[in-house]
Amino acid sequence: MNILFAVSEATPFAKTGGLADVAGALPIALAERGHRVHLFLPLYREIKEQQPKLTETASITISLGAEEVVGSIVSLPSEHPNLRISLVRQDDFFDRPFLYGPAGKEYLDNGIRFIFFCRAVLEAVTALDLKIDIYHTHDWQTALIPVYLKTLYKDLPRYRGGSLFTIHNLGYQGIQDKKLMPMTGLDWQEFTFERLEFFDRLNLLKGGLVYADALSTVSQAYSREIERPEFGFGLESVLQLRRDDLYGILNGVDYKEWNPADDPLISNHFRLGRMAGKKLCKKKLATAFNLPHEERLPLIGMVSRLVPQKGFDLILPLLKKAVEFTAQFIFLGTGDPEIEKGLTTLARQYPSQVAFIQGYDNRLAHLIEAGADIFLMPSHYEPCGLNQMYSLRYGTVPLVRAVGGLDDSITSFNLENGSGNGFKFSAYTTAALEQTLKEALQLYQNPRLWRKLRQNGMRNDFSWSQSAIKYEELYRKVDFRNKEHG
Ligand code: ADP
Ligand code: GLC
């Protein structure tokens, strides 16, 4: 099949979170299965800096309200013959220091930037003479593409392909002032409760939910959770209406990037049965975070965007009594200034037990996966979550809340039969987290059981090839229905 994959971030080019990991790996997994994949990304400043040689392949002009905005399509060399990478260049919109805005803030014109991106991708289909069977788009930034396919482009024979819209995070909806409606080029009749309107504002994500031929989320559990008000962020009724078209496919892991046996970002490698390197990584990790190295003390790590989603309102109160835990804690992340402040204060208060590095650092993220004993993810909600799966491969035991993809990928260790790959709690309370942490610390005292638990996780296989097959099945379903009706 010919698949167009439009997304706002992808490794190794530009990344703020797990969406980039997915968009970096899934197109390659699909290309390896013989599909022709056209990946589209905005040409951000950081990509320009990494890629000195860019080849312009087409010029495009988009009407945004009364204004005509000119941009171009630039192509990048790709590591797979079936994968073609195209970047949308519009320097006023994308040649900026951040993808979406400085930490914890958004650029005020993000709505316009991504309206432009969606239109540009669709115009590129004509400019590059592509024949697309499936348009696979992701999150609010590319949610207008399925809307345009059913409106502005619906009578154009070139645009007969079906659409799949994947929800990676319902907490970000790209809600705009309704005065942006004319910029979209859509008729005001689209601005209704059933379509793009949301409390008198323009909700771009909702457009994708309403118009795409099929919807997916990044775990089965999340696909069910979002029908409930607790997780639906006001869109639960829209999702209930689309229940029959909503699928859950768990993300995979790119084991070329995340493998302790040959990870170029760590200097001591290890694998099942040869774990000495992990001890050395633990030592390096403690040093990197300026903590005293205590070989016997469990080291608990977390790498995360610092946002309420990730459960910091449980962690911060818990760590106020850090001395009660025979463990050390390490945090890496950026985001919400309040959370940054909370972690900084704790690190000052407990300098030998708690450490926080504020920032985004891929090398340190790999070192935490490799050197920590336990990885913490007490998320309030988690569409999939990737770090728990990376942790498993690095022999770092995940301690998670039973929600979304965390619930689908982690099973509690069973003392009786030795099954399970982590620790899991349900109630969103500090007490439940504390209880589970205490159980984990207790089990850590039993090296034989701990080894068993770690081995179980290291044996798990979440490679992309399995998830790619599920996407392929879903594309075929959409394509079949689309051709039947078209
Ligand atoms: P989300 O997409 O909600 O942020 P995921 O668990 O799916 O959560 O993916 C997060 C990804 O971003 C992981 O690859 C993680 O290592 C990476 N990441 C998050 N914060 C940082 C950071 N401060 N430094 C380096 N990598 C980070
Ligand atoms: C989102 C979610 C995360 C998921 C990622 C990739 O950012 O918060 O749970 O793993 O997308 O799908």
Short mmCIF file of C-alpha atoms and ligand atoms in Angstrom, two decimals:
data_model
loop_
_atom_site.label_atom_id
_atom_site.label_comp_id
_atom_site.label_asym_id
_atom_site.label_seq_id
_atom_site.Cartn_x
_atom_site.Cartn_y
_atom_site.Cartn_z
CA MET A 1 0.00 0.00 0.00
CA ASN A 2 0.96 3.64 -0.38
CA ILE A 3 0.80 5.21 3.06
CA LEU A 4 1.11 8.88 3.85
CA PHE A 5 2.27 9.39 7.42
CA ALA A 6 1.91 13.00 8.58
CA VAL A 7 3.16 13.87 12.05
CA SER A 8 4.58 16.80 14.00
CA GLU A 9 7.69 15.06 15.35
CA ALA A 10 9.80 11.99 14.61
CA THR A 11 13.16 10.61 15.75
CA PRO A 12 15.93 11.17 14.88
CA PHE A 13 14.88 14.56 13.51
CA ALA A 14 12.79 16.30 16.17
CA LYS A 15 11.39 15.03 19.45
CA THR A 16 9.56 16.21 22.55
CA GLY A 17 8.03 12.88 23.62
CA GLY A 18 6.95 9.37 22.69
CA LEU A 19 5.09 10.47 19.54
CA ALA A 20 8.50 11.02 17.95
CA ASP A 21 9.67 7.53 18.89
CA VAL A 22 6.57 6.04 17.26
CA ALA A 23 6.85 8.17 14.12
CA GLY A 24 10.55 7.33 13.83
CA ALA A 25 10.07 3.58 14.03
CA LEU A 26 6.62 2.64 12.70
CA PRO A 27 7.18 3.99 9.15
CA ILE A 28 10.36 1.90 8.90
CA ALA A 29 8.59 -1.20 10.22
CA LEU A 30 5.88 -0.66 7.58
CA ALA A 31 8.47 -0.03 4.86
CA GLU A 32 10.16 -3.28 5.85
CA ARG A 33 6.86 -5.06 5.28
CA GLY A 34 6.88 -3.84 1.69
CA HIS A 35 4.68 -0.75 1.93
CA ARG A 36 5.65 2.54 0.34
CA VAL A 37 5.61 5.10 3.13
CA HIS A 38 5.69 8.87 2.65
CA LEU A 39 6.62 10.53 5.94
CA PHE A 40 5.85 14.26 6.25
CA LEU A 41 7.23 16.50 9.00
CA PRO A 42 7.61 20.27 9.41
CA LEU A 43 11.12 21.50 8.68
CA TYR A 44 12.03 22.80 12.14
CA ARG A 45 15.19 24.77 12.89
CA GLU A 46 16.79 21.80 14.64
CA ILE A 47 16.35 19.67 11.52
CA LYS A 48 17.92 22.39 9.38
CA GLU A 49 20.88 22.46 11.74
CA GLN A 50 21.35 18.68 11.53
CA GLN A 51 20.93 18.48 7.76
CA PRO A 52 23.05 20.98 5.91
CA LYS A 53 22.00 19.64 2.50
CA LEU A 54 18.30 19.90 1.75
CA THR A 55 16.81 19.30 -1.69
CA GLU A 56 13.78 21.34 -2.61
CA THR A 57 11.30 19.24 -4.60
CA ALA A 58 8.23 21.48 -4.93
CA SER A 59 6.90 24.90 -4.10
CA ILE A 60 3.42 25.35 -2.63
CA THR A 61 1.12 28.26 -1.91
CA ILE A 62 -1.64 28.00 0.69
CA SER A 63 -4.44 30.49 1.33
CA LEU A 64 -4.77 31.20 5.02
CA GLY A 65 -7.78 33.48 5.17
CA ALA A 66 -6.98 36.53 3.09
CA GLU A 67 -3.28 35.77 2.99
CA GLU A 68 -1.34 33.61 0.53
CA VAL A 69 1.49 31.83 2.31
CA VAL A 70 4.31 30.33 0.29
CA GLY A 71 6.25 27.27 1.40
CA SER A 72 8.10 24.37 -0.13
CA ILE A 73 8.62 20.65 0.14
CA VAL A 74 12.12 19.48 0.85
CA SER A 75 13.26 15.89 0.69
CA LEU A 76 15.66 14.06 2.97
CA PRO A 77 17.64 10.90 2.32
CA SER A 78 16.11 7.90 4.09
CA GLU A 79 17.58 4.69 5.44
CA HIS A 80 15.02 2.52 3.65
CA PRO A 81 14.21 2.43 -0.08
CA ASN A 82 10.47 2.18 0.64
CA LEU A 83 10.49 5.20 2.93
CA ARG A 84 10.44 8.70 1.49
CA ILE A 85 10.89 11.60 3.90
CA SER A 86 9.48 15.02 2.97
CA LEU A 87 9.65 18.17 5.05
CA VAL A 88 7.34 21.13 4.84
CA ARG A 89 9.41 24.29 4.79
CA GLN A 90 7.94 27.60 5.87
CA ASP A 91 10.57 29.42 7.84
CA ASP A 92 8.30 31.98 9.53
CA PHE A 93 6.34 29.10 11.03
CA PHE A 94 8.95 26.42 11.67
CA ASP A 95 12.40 27.99 11.84
CA ARG A 96 12.10 28.62 15.57
CA PRO A 97 14.01 27.49 18.66
CA PHE A 98 11.26 25.10 19.84
CA LEU A 99 8.79 22.73 18.17
CA TYR A 100 5.69 24.02 19.94
CA GLY A 101 7.01 26.69 22.29
CA PRO A 102 9.38 27.09 25.27
CA ALA A 103 8.94 24.59 28.16
CA GLY A 104 5.45 24.70 29.58
CA LYS A 105 4.28 27.33 27.03
CA GLU A 106 2.83 27.25 23.52
CA TYR A 107 3.52 29.56 20.58
CA LEU A 108 0.39 31.68 20.19
CA ASP A 109 0.09 30.85 16.50
CA ASN A 110 0.37 27.05 16.86
CA GLY A 111 -3.13 26.70 15.39
CA ILE A 112 -2.15 28.56 12.23
CA ARG A 113 1.20 26.79 11.98
CA PHE A 114 -0.44 23.37 11.89
CA ILE A 115 -3.38 24.41 9.71
CA PHE A 116 -0.68 25.39 7.24
CA PHE A 117 1.16 22.10 7.73
CA CYS A 118 -1.98 20.02 7.05
CA ARG A 119 -2.80 21.97 3.90
CA ALA A 120 0.80 21.83 2.73
CA VAL A 121 0.94 18.04 3.11
CA LEU A 122 -2.21 17.64 1.05
CA GLU A 123 -0.95 20.03 -1.62
CA ALA A 124 2.32 18.10 -1.70
CA VAL A 125 0.38 14.99 -2.73
CA THR A 126 -0.43 16.73 -6.01
CA ALA A 127 2.87 18.55 -6.33
CA LEU A 128 4.84 15.30 -5.91
CA ASP A 129 2.31 13.31 -7.95
CA LEU A 130 1.61 10.78 -5.18
CA LYS A 131 -1.13 8.16 -5.17
CA ILE A 132 -2.07 7.53 -1.57
CA ASP A 133 -4.19 4.63 -0.28
CA ILE A 134 -4.06 5.55 3.41
CA TYR A 135 -3.53 8.87 5.15
CA HIS A 136 -2.31 8.07 8.65
CA THR A 137 -2.26 11.17 10.84
CA HIS A 138 -1.52 11.71 14.52
CA ASP A 139 -2.73 13.99 17.32
CA TRP A 140 -4.22 17.46 16.98
CA GLN A 141 -1.41 18.86 14.83
CA THR A 142 -2.42 16.71 11.85
CA ALA A 143 -6.08 16.15 12.71
CA LEU A 144 -7.33 18.48 9.98
CA ILE A 145 -6.05 16.20 7.21
CA PRO A 146 -8.96 13.74 7.55
CA VAL A 147 -11.31 16.74 7.75
CA TYR A 148 -9.98 18.19 4.48
CA LEU A 149 -10.20 14.80 2.75
CA LYS A 150 -13.95 14.78 3.45
CA THR A 151 -14.52 18.46 2.61
CA LEU A 152 -12.20 20.64 0.51
CA TYR A 153 -10.58 17.72 -1.31
CA LYS A 154 -13.47 15.29 -1.46
CA ASP A 155 -14.27 15.65 -5.13
CA LEU A 156 -10.69 15.47 -6.33
CA PRO A 157 -9.99 11.99 -7.71
CA ARG A 158 -6.40 12.05 -6.49
CA TYR A 159 -7.58 12.23 -2.86
CA ARG A 160 -9.65 9.06 -2.67
CA GLY A 161 -7.47 7.39 -0.06
CA GLY A 162 -8.91 6.41 3.32
CA SER A 163 -7.81 7.89 6.63
CA LEU A 164 -6.70 6.60 10.00
CA PHE A 165 -6.33 9.04 12.85
CA THR A 166 -4.25 7.93 15.84
CA ILE A 167 -4.81 9.49 19.25
CA HIS A 168 -1.57 9.56 21.20
CA ASN A 169 -2.83 11.89 23.86
CA LEU A 170 -6.34 13.24 24.32
CA GLY A 171 -5.05 15.82 26.79
CA TYR A 172 -3.82 18.01 23.92
CA GLN A 173 -6.61 19.03 21.57
CA GLY A 174 -5.29 22.10 19.75
CA ILE A 175 -8.25 24.22 20.87
CA GLN A 176 -8.31 27.60 19.07
CA ASP A 177 -10.30 30.78 19.05
CA LYS A 178 -13.11 30.40 16.54
CA LYS A 179 -11.78 33.40 14.65
CA LEU A 180 -9.30 30.93 13.16
CA MET A 181 -12.11 29.17 11.27
CA PRO A 182 -11.59 31.27 8.11
CA MET A 183 -7.89 30.38 8.15
CA THR A 184 -8.79 26.72 7.77
CA GLY A 185 -10.55 27.38 4.46
CA LEU A 186 -13.48 25.32 5.80
CA ASP A 187 -17.06 26.47 5.58
CA TRP A 188 -18.67 27.83 8.79
CA GLN A 189 -21.15 24.96 8.50
CA GLU A 190 -18.36 22.73 9.85
CA PHE A 191 -18.43 24.77 13.06
CA THR A 192 -21.16 22.79 14.81
CA PHE A 193 -21.40 20.71 17.95
CA GLU A 194 -21.31 17.52 15.87
CA ARG A 195 -18.16 18.58 14.06
CA LEU A 196 -15.42 21.09 14.95
CA GLU A 197 -17.06 23.28 17.58
CA PHE A 198 -16.23 22.73 21.25
CA PHE A 199 -17.67 25.18 23.77
CA ASP A 200 -17.74 27.88 21.09
CA ARG A 201 -14.11 27.29 20.17
CA LEU A 202 -12.44 25.46 17.31
CA ASN A 203 -11.20 22.01 18.39
CA LEU A 204 -8.78 20.61 15.82
CA LEU A 205 -8.44 17.18 17.45
CA LYS A 206 -12.20 16.77 17.42
CA GLY A 207 -12.09 17.20 13.64
CA GLY A 208 -9.91 14.12 13.36
CA LEU A 209 -12.19 12.13 15.67
CA VAL A 210 -15.28 13.04 13.67
CA TYR A 211 -13.95 12.77 10.13
CA ALA A 212 -11.32 10.02 9.96
CA ASP A 213 -12.48 6.72 8.48
CA ALA A 214 -10.99 4.87 11.44
CA LEU A 215 -9.49 5.88 14.77
CA SER A 216 -6.86 4.23 16.86
CA THR A 217 -5.18 4.76 20.18
CA VAL A 218 -1.82 3.48 21.31
CA SER A 219 -3.07 0.77 23.68
CA GLN A 220 -6.24 -1.25 24.06
CA ALA A 221 -6.84 -0.10 27.61
CA TYR A 222 -6.68 3.58 26.59
CA SER A 223 -9.13 2.97 23.74
CA ARG A 224 -11.70 1.92 26.33
CA GLU A 225 -10.77 4.45 29.02
CA ILE A 226 -11.34 7.47 26.79
CA GLU A 227 -15.02 6.74 26.54
CA ARG A 228 -15.28 7.75 30.21
CA PRO A 229 -15.34 11.34 31.48
CA GLU A 230 -12.27 10.74 33.66
CA PHE A 231 -10.08 10.19 30.58
CA GLY A 232 -12.12 11.69 27.74
CA PHE A 233 -11.24 15.36 28.33
CA GLY A 234 -14.74 16.39 27.26
CA LEU A 235 -14.66 14.33 24.05
CA GLU A 236 -15.96 11.09 25.57
CA SER A 237 -19.33 11.36 23.87
CA VAL A 238 -17.71 11.85 20.46
CA LEU A 239 -15.62 8.75 21.11
CA GLN A 240 -18.64 6.75 22.24
CA LEU A 241 -20.31 7.56 18.94
CA ARG A 242 -17.28 6.24 17.07
CA ARG A 243 -16.81 3.17 19.24
CA ASP A 244 -17.11 0.73 16.33
CA ASP A 245 -14.34 2.47 14.40
CA LEU A 246 -11.93 2.82 17.32
CA TYR A 247 -9.04 0.35 17.68
CA GLY A 248 -6.24 -0.02 20.21
CA ILE A 249 -2.75 -0.97 19.03
CA LEU A 250 0.06 -1.00 21.57
CA ASN A 251 3.20 0.88 20.52
CA GLY A 252 6.36 -1.08 19.98
CA VAL A 253 9.97 -0.57 20.97
CA ASP A 254 12.74 0.23 18.55
CA TYR A 255 15.31 -2.24 19.85
CA LYS A 256 17.94 -0.77 17.54
CA GLU A 257 17.75 2.37 19.73
CA TRP A 258 16.97 0.80 23.07
CA ASN A 259 19.13 -2.26 23.62
CA PRO A 260 21.62 -2.55 26.52
CA ALA A 261 23.71 -5.06 24.56
CA ASP A 262 24.96 -2.44 22.09
CA ASP A 263 23.51 0.94 23.07
CA PRO A 264 26.09 3.50 21.86
CA LEU A 265 24.87 6.00 24.49
CA ILE A 266 26.09 3.86 27.41
CA SER A 267 29.66 2.76 27.93
CA ASN A 268 29.05 -0.55 29.75
CA HIS A 269 26.93 -3.03 27.88
CA PHE A 270 25.00 -5.95 29.32
CA ARG A 271 22.43 -8.56 28.43
CA LEU A 272 20.52 -11.43 30.02
CA GLY A 273 23.03 -13.68 31.76
CA ARG A 274 25.83 -11.06 31.57
CA MET A 275 24.69 -8.31 33.86
CA ALA A 276 28.00 -6.93 35.21
CA GLY A 277 27.73 -3.88 32.93
CA LYS A 278 24.52 -2.80 34.64
CA LYS A 279 26.33 -2.35 37.97
CA LEU A 280 28.86 -0.08 36.28
CA CYS A 281 26.05 1.90 34.66
CA LYS A 282 24.47 2.32 38.08
CA LYS A 283 27.72 3.78 39.39
CA LYS A 284 28.00 6.15 36.42
CA LEU A 285 24.40 7.19 36.85
CA ALA A 286 24.86 8.08 40.52
CA THR A 287 27.96 10.08 39.61
CA ALA A 288 26.20 11.87 36.75
CA PHE A 289 23.50 12.98 39.18
CA ASN A 290 25.97 13.85 41.91
CA LEU A 291 24.63 11.28 44.36
CA PRO A 292 26.89 9.11 46.54
CA HIS A 293 27.21 5.70 44.88
CA GLU A 294 25.52 3.12 47.11
CA GLU A 295 25.70 -0.21 45.35
CA ARG A 296 23.25 -1.93 47.69
CA LEU A 297 20.66 0.82 47.76
CA PRO A 298 17.95 0.56 45.12
CA LEU A 299 18.20 3.43 42.65
CA ILE A 300 14.85 4.63 41.37
CA GLY A 301 14.75 6.61 38.15
CA MET A 302 12.29 8.61 36.12
CA VAL A 303 12.58 10.32 32.71
CA SER A 304 9.57 12.37 31.88
CA ARG A 305 7.91 15.45 30.54
CA LEU A 306 7.10 17.29 33.78
CA VAL A 307 3.33 17.54 33.40
CA PRO A 308 0.42 16.61 35.69
CA GLN A 309 -0.34 13.57 33.45
CA LYS A 310 2.75 11.80 34.79
CA GLY A 311 1.67 11.63 38.44
CA PHE A 312 3.87 14.26 40.08
CA ASP A 313 1.10 15.17 42.49
CA LEU A 314 1.63 11.69 43.97
CA ILE A 315 5.42 11.75 43.81
CA LEU A 316 6.11 15.14 45.37
CA PRO A 317 4.21 14.47 48.61
CA LEU A 318 5.67 10.96 48.78
CA LEU A 319 9.22 12.27 48.57
CA LYS A 320 8.64 14.78 51.34
CA LYS A 321 9.36 11.78 53.52
CA ALA A 322 12.16 10.37 51.39
CA VAL A 323 14.16 9.46 54.50
CA GLU A 324 11.61 6.74 55.23
CA PHE A 325 12.70 4.87 52.09
CA THR A 326 15.97 3.00 51.87
CA ALA A 327 16.46 4.12 48.30
CA GLN A 328 17.79 6.91 46.09
CA PHE A 329 15.71 8.79 43.53
CA ILE A 330 16.76 10.35 40.23
CA PHE A 331 14.64 12.58 37.99
CA LEU A 332 15.30 13.92 34.49
CA GLY A 333 12.80 16.21 32.80
CA THR A 334 11.52 19.61 31.85
CA GLY A 335 8.10 21.20 31.76
CA ASP A 336 5.78 22.67 34.33
CA PRO A 337 7.73 25.25 36.45
CA GLU A 338 5.82 24.19 39.60
CA ILE A 339 6.93 20.57 39.22
CA GLU A 340 10.49 21.69 38.45
CA LYS A 341 10.44 23.75 41.63
CA GLY A 342 9.07 20.85 43.67
CA LEU A 343 11.82 18.49 42.49
CA THR A 344 14.55 21.11 42.96
CA THR A 345 13.42 21.69 46.55
CA LEU A 346 13.42 17.97 47.32
CA ALA A 347 16.88 17.52 45.82
CA ARG A 348 18.17 20.36 48.04
CA GLN A 349 16.51 18.91 51.08
CA TYR A 350 17.84 15.35 50.56
CA PRO A 351 21.14 15.79 48.70
CA SER A 352 22.30 12.21 49.22
CA GLN A 353 18.95 10.68 48.32
CA VAL A 354 17.16 12.75 45.69
CA ALA A 355 18.63 14.26 42.51
CA PHE A 356 17.02 16.21 39.70
CA ILE A 357 18.46 17.33 36.40
CA GLN A 358 16.26 19.80 34.64
CA GLY A 359 16.59 19.39 30.90
CA TYR A 360 16.10 17.22 27.89
CA ASP A 361 19.01 14.84 27.39
CA ASN A 362 18.76 11.63 25.38
CA ARG A 363 22.12 10.32 26.60
CA LEU A 364 21.09 10.71 30.24
CA ALA A 365 17.72 9.11 29.45
CA HIS A 366 19.55 6.02 28.19
CA LEU A 367 21.87 6.03 31.21
CA ILE A 368 18.86 6.11 33.56
CA GLU A 369 17.28 3.17 31.75
CA ALA A 370 20.57 1.29 32.05
CA GLY A 371 21.67 2.22 35.54
CA ALA A 372 18.48 2.39 37.60
CA ASP A 373 16.99 -0.58 39.47
CA ILE A 374 13.38 0.63 39.33
CA PHE A 375 11.67 2.96 36.84
CA LEU A 376 8.78 5.03 38.17
CA MET A 377 5.63 5.78 36.10
CA PRO A 378 2.69 6.51 38.43
CA SER A 379 0.78 8.28 35.64
CA HIS A 380 -2.66 9.69 36.09
CA TYR A 381 -3.32 8.59 32.53
CA GLU A 382 -0.97 7.02 29.98
CA PRO A 383 -2.08 6.33 26.41
CA CYS A 384 0.81 3.91 25.95
CA GLY A 385 4.03 4.94 27.64
CA LEU A 386 7.31 3.81 26.18
CA ASN A 387 9.77 4.08 29.03
CA GLN A 388 8.25 1.15 30.92
CA MET A 389 8.92 -1.04 27.88
CA TYR A 390 12.45 0.34 27.42
CA SER A 391 13.06 -0.31 31.13
CA LEU A 392 12.10 -3.96 30.79
CA ARG A 393 14.84 -4.55 28.20
CA TYR A 394 17.41 -2.82 30.42
CA GLY A 395 16.56 -4.96 33.45
CA THR A 396 15.09 -1.93 35.21
CA VAL A 397 11.88 -2.95 36.91
CA PRO A 398 8.89 -0.69 36.13
CA LEU A 399 6.68 0.49 38.96
CA VAL A 400 3.53 1.79 37.30
CA ARG A 401 -0.06 2.75 37.82
CA ALA A 402 -2.54 0.32 36.23
CA VAL A 403 -3.72 2.64 33.52
CA GLY A 404 -3.64 2.73 29.70
CA GLY A 405 -0.61 1.18 28.07
CA LEU A 406 1.07 0.75 31.45
CA ASP A 407 -1.70 -1.65 32.40
CA ASP A 408 -1.42 -3.47 29.06
CA SER A 409 2.34 -3.96 29.20
CA ILE A 410 3.10 -4.52 32.89
CA THR A 411 1.93 -7.39 35.09
CA SER A 412 2.58 -7.49 38.84
CA PHE A 413 5.21 -9.89 40.06
CA ASN A 414 3.60 -12.97 41.55
CA LEU A 415 5.53 -14.28 44.53
CA GLU A 416 3.93 -17.70 44.29
CA ASN A 417 4.66 -18.63 40.70
CA GLY A 418 7.38 -16.11 39.82
CA SER A 419 5.44 -14.60 36.91
CA GLY A 420 5.15 -10.88 36.13
CA ASN A 421 7.49 -8.11 35.03
CA GLY A 422 6.91 -5.21 37.42
CA PHE A 423 4.90 -3.55 40.17
CA LYS A 424 1.49 -2.04 39.61
CA PHE A 425 -1.06 -0.14 41.70
CA SER A 426 -4.56 1.10 40.90
CA ALA A 427 -5.88 3.88 43.11
CA TYR A 428 -4.53 7.31 42.16
CA THR A 429 -3.32 8.08 45.67
CA THR A 430 0.04 8.72 47.30
CA ALA A 431 -0.80 5.96 49.80
CA ALA A 432 -1.22 3.36 47.03
CA LEU A 433 2.05 4.44 45.41
CA GLU A 434 3.82 4.33 48.77
CA GLN A 435 2.50 0.86 49.55
CA THR A 436 3.69 -0.51 46.20
CA LEU A 437 7.06 1.19 46.47
CA LYS A 438 7.53 -0.42 49.87
CA GLU A 439 6.71 -3.84 48.41
CA ALA A 440 9.23 -3.25 45.64
CA LEU A 441 11.94 -2.21 48.09
CA GLN A 442 11.23 -5.28 50.15
CA LEU A 443 11.51 -7.60 47.16
CA TYR A 444 14.79 -5.91 46.23
CA GLN A 445 16.21 -7.35 49.46
CA ASN A 446 15.76 -10.83 48.01
CA PRO A 447 18.36 -11.08 45.23
CA ARG A 448 17.07 -14.41 43.92
CA LEU A 449 13.51 -13.16 43.41
CA TRP A 450 14.71 -9.81 42.10
CA ARG A 451 16.85 -11.58 39.50
CA LYS A 452 13.82 -13.62 38.42
CA LEU A 453 11.65 -10.50 38.11
CA ARG A 454 14.31 -8.72 36.09
CA GLN A 455 14.80 -11.69 33.78
CA ASN A 456 11.08 -11.92 33.10
CA GLY A 457 11.11 -8.33 31.86
CA MET A 458 14.27 -8.69 29.81
CA ARG A 459 12.69 -11.62 27.99
CA ASN A 460 9.61 -9.61 26.96
CA ASP A 461 9.41 -8.69 23.30
CA PHE A 462 7.57 -5.52 22.31
CA SER A 463 9.21 -5.11 18.91
CA TRP A 464 7.51 -2.92 16.30
CA SER A 465 7.11 -5.75 13.79
CA GLN A 466 4.11 -7.09 15.74
CA SER A 467 2.37 -3.72 16.01
CA ALA A 468 3.13 -2.95 12.35
CA ILE A 469 1.16 -6.06 11.35
CA LYS A 470 -1.82 -4.77 13.32
CA TYR A 471 -1.61 -1.36 11.62
CA GLU A 472 -1.39 -3.10 8.28
CA GLU A 473 -4.58 -5.06 9.04
CA LEU A 474 -6.30 -1.85 10.02
CA TYR A 475 -5.14 -0.03 6.87
CA ARG A 476 -6.54 -2.90 4.78
CA LYS A 477 -9.86 -2.67 6.56
CA VAL A 478 -10.04 1.10 5.93
CA ASP A 479 -8.91 0.69 2.32
CA PHE A 480 -11.45 -2.06 1.67
CA ARG A 481 -14.35 -0.06 3.13
CA ASN A 482 -13.19 3.04 1.35
CA LYS A 483 -13.05 1.36 -2.06
CA GLU A 484 -16.37 -0.39 -1.46
CA HIS A 485 -18.07 2.94 -0.74
CA GLY A 486 -16.07 5.02 -3.17
P1 ADP B 1 5.13 10.93 26.47
O1 ADP B 1 5.07 10.76 25.01
O2 ADP B 1 3.80 11.14 27.12
O3 ADP B 1 6.11 11.99 26.88
P2 ADP B 1 6.33 8.26 26.49
O4 ADP B 1 6.67 7.35 27.62
O5 ADP B 1 5.53 7.68 25.40
O6 ADP B 1 5.65 9.55 27.12
O7 ADP B 1 7.65 8.76 25.77
C1 ADP B 1 8.52 9.67 26.29
C2 ADP B 1 9.79 9.66 25.45
O8 ADP B 1 10.46 10.90 25.61
C3 ADP B 1 10.76 8.59 25.85
O9 ADP B 1 11.55 8.20 24.75
C4 ADP B 1 11.61 9.33 26.89
O10 ADP B 1 12.87 8.75 27.07
C5 ADP B 1 11.71 10.69 26.25
N1 ADP B 1 11.93 11.79 27.19
C6 ADP B 1 11.01 12.42 27.96
N2 ADP B 1 11.58 13.40 28.68
C7 ADP B 1 12.89 13.38 28.38
C8 ADP B 1 14.04 14.14 28.81
N3 ADP B 1 13.91 15.10 29.72
N4 ADP B 1 15.23 13.85 28.27
C9 ADP B 1 15.35 12.86 27.36
N5 ADP B 1 14.34 12.10 26.93
C10 ADP B 1 13.12 12.35 27.42
C1 GLC B 2 1.77 10.31 24.00
C2 GLC B 2 1.41 9.59 25.28
C3 GLC B 2 2.28 8.39 25.56
C4 GLC B 2 2.52 7.57 24.31
C5 GLC B 2 3.08 8.46 23.22
C6 GLC B 2 3.37 7.71 21.92
O1 GLC B 2 2.68 11.33 24.16
O2 GLC B 2 1.41 10.46 26.39
O3 GLC B 2 1.65 7.58 26.53
O4 GLC B 2 3.43 6.52 24.57
O5 GLC B 2 2.17 9.47 22.93
O6 GLC B 2 2.23 7.07 21.42
#
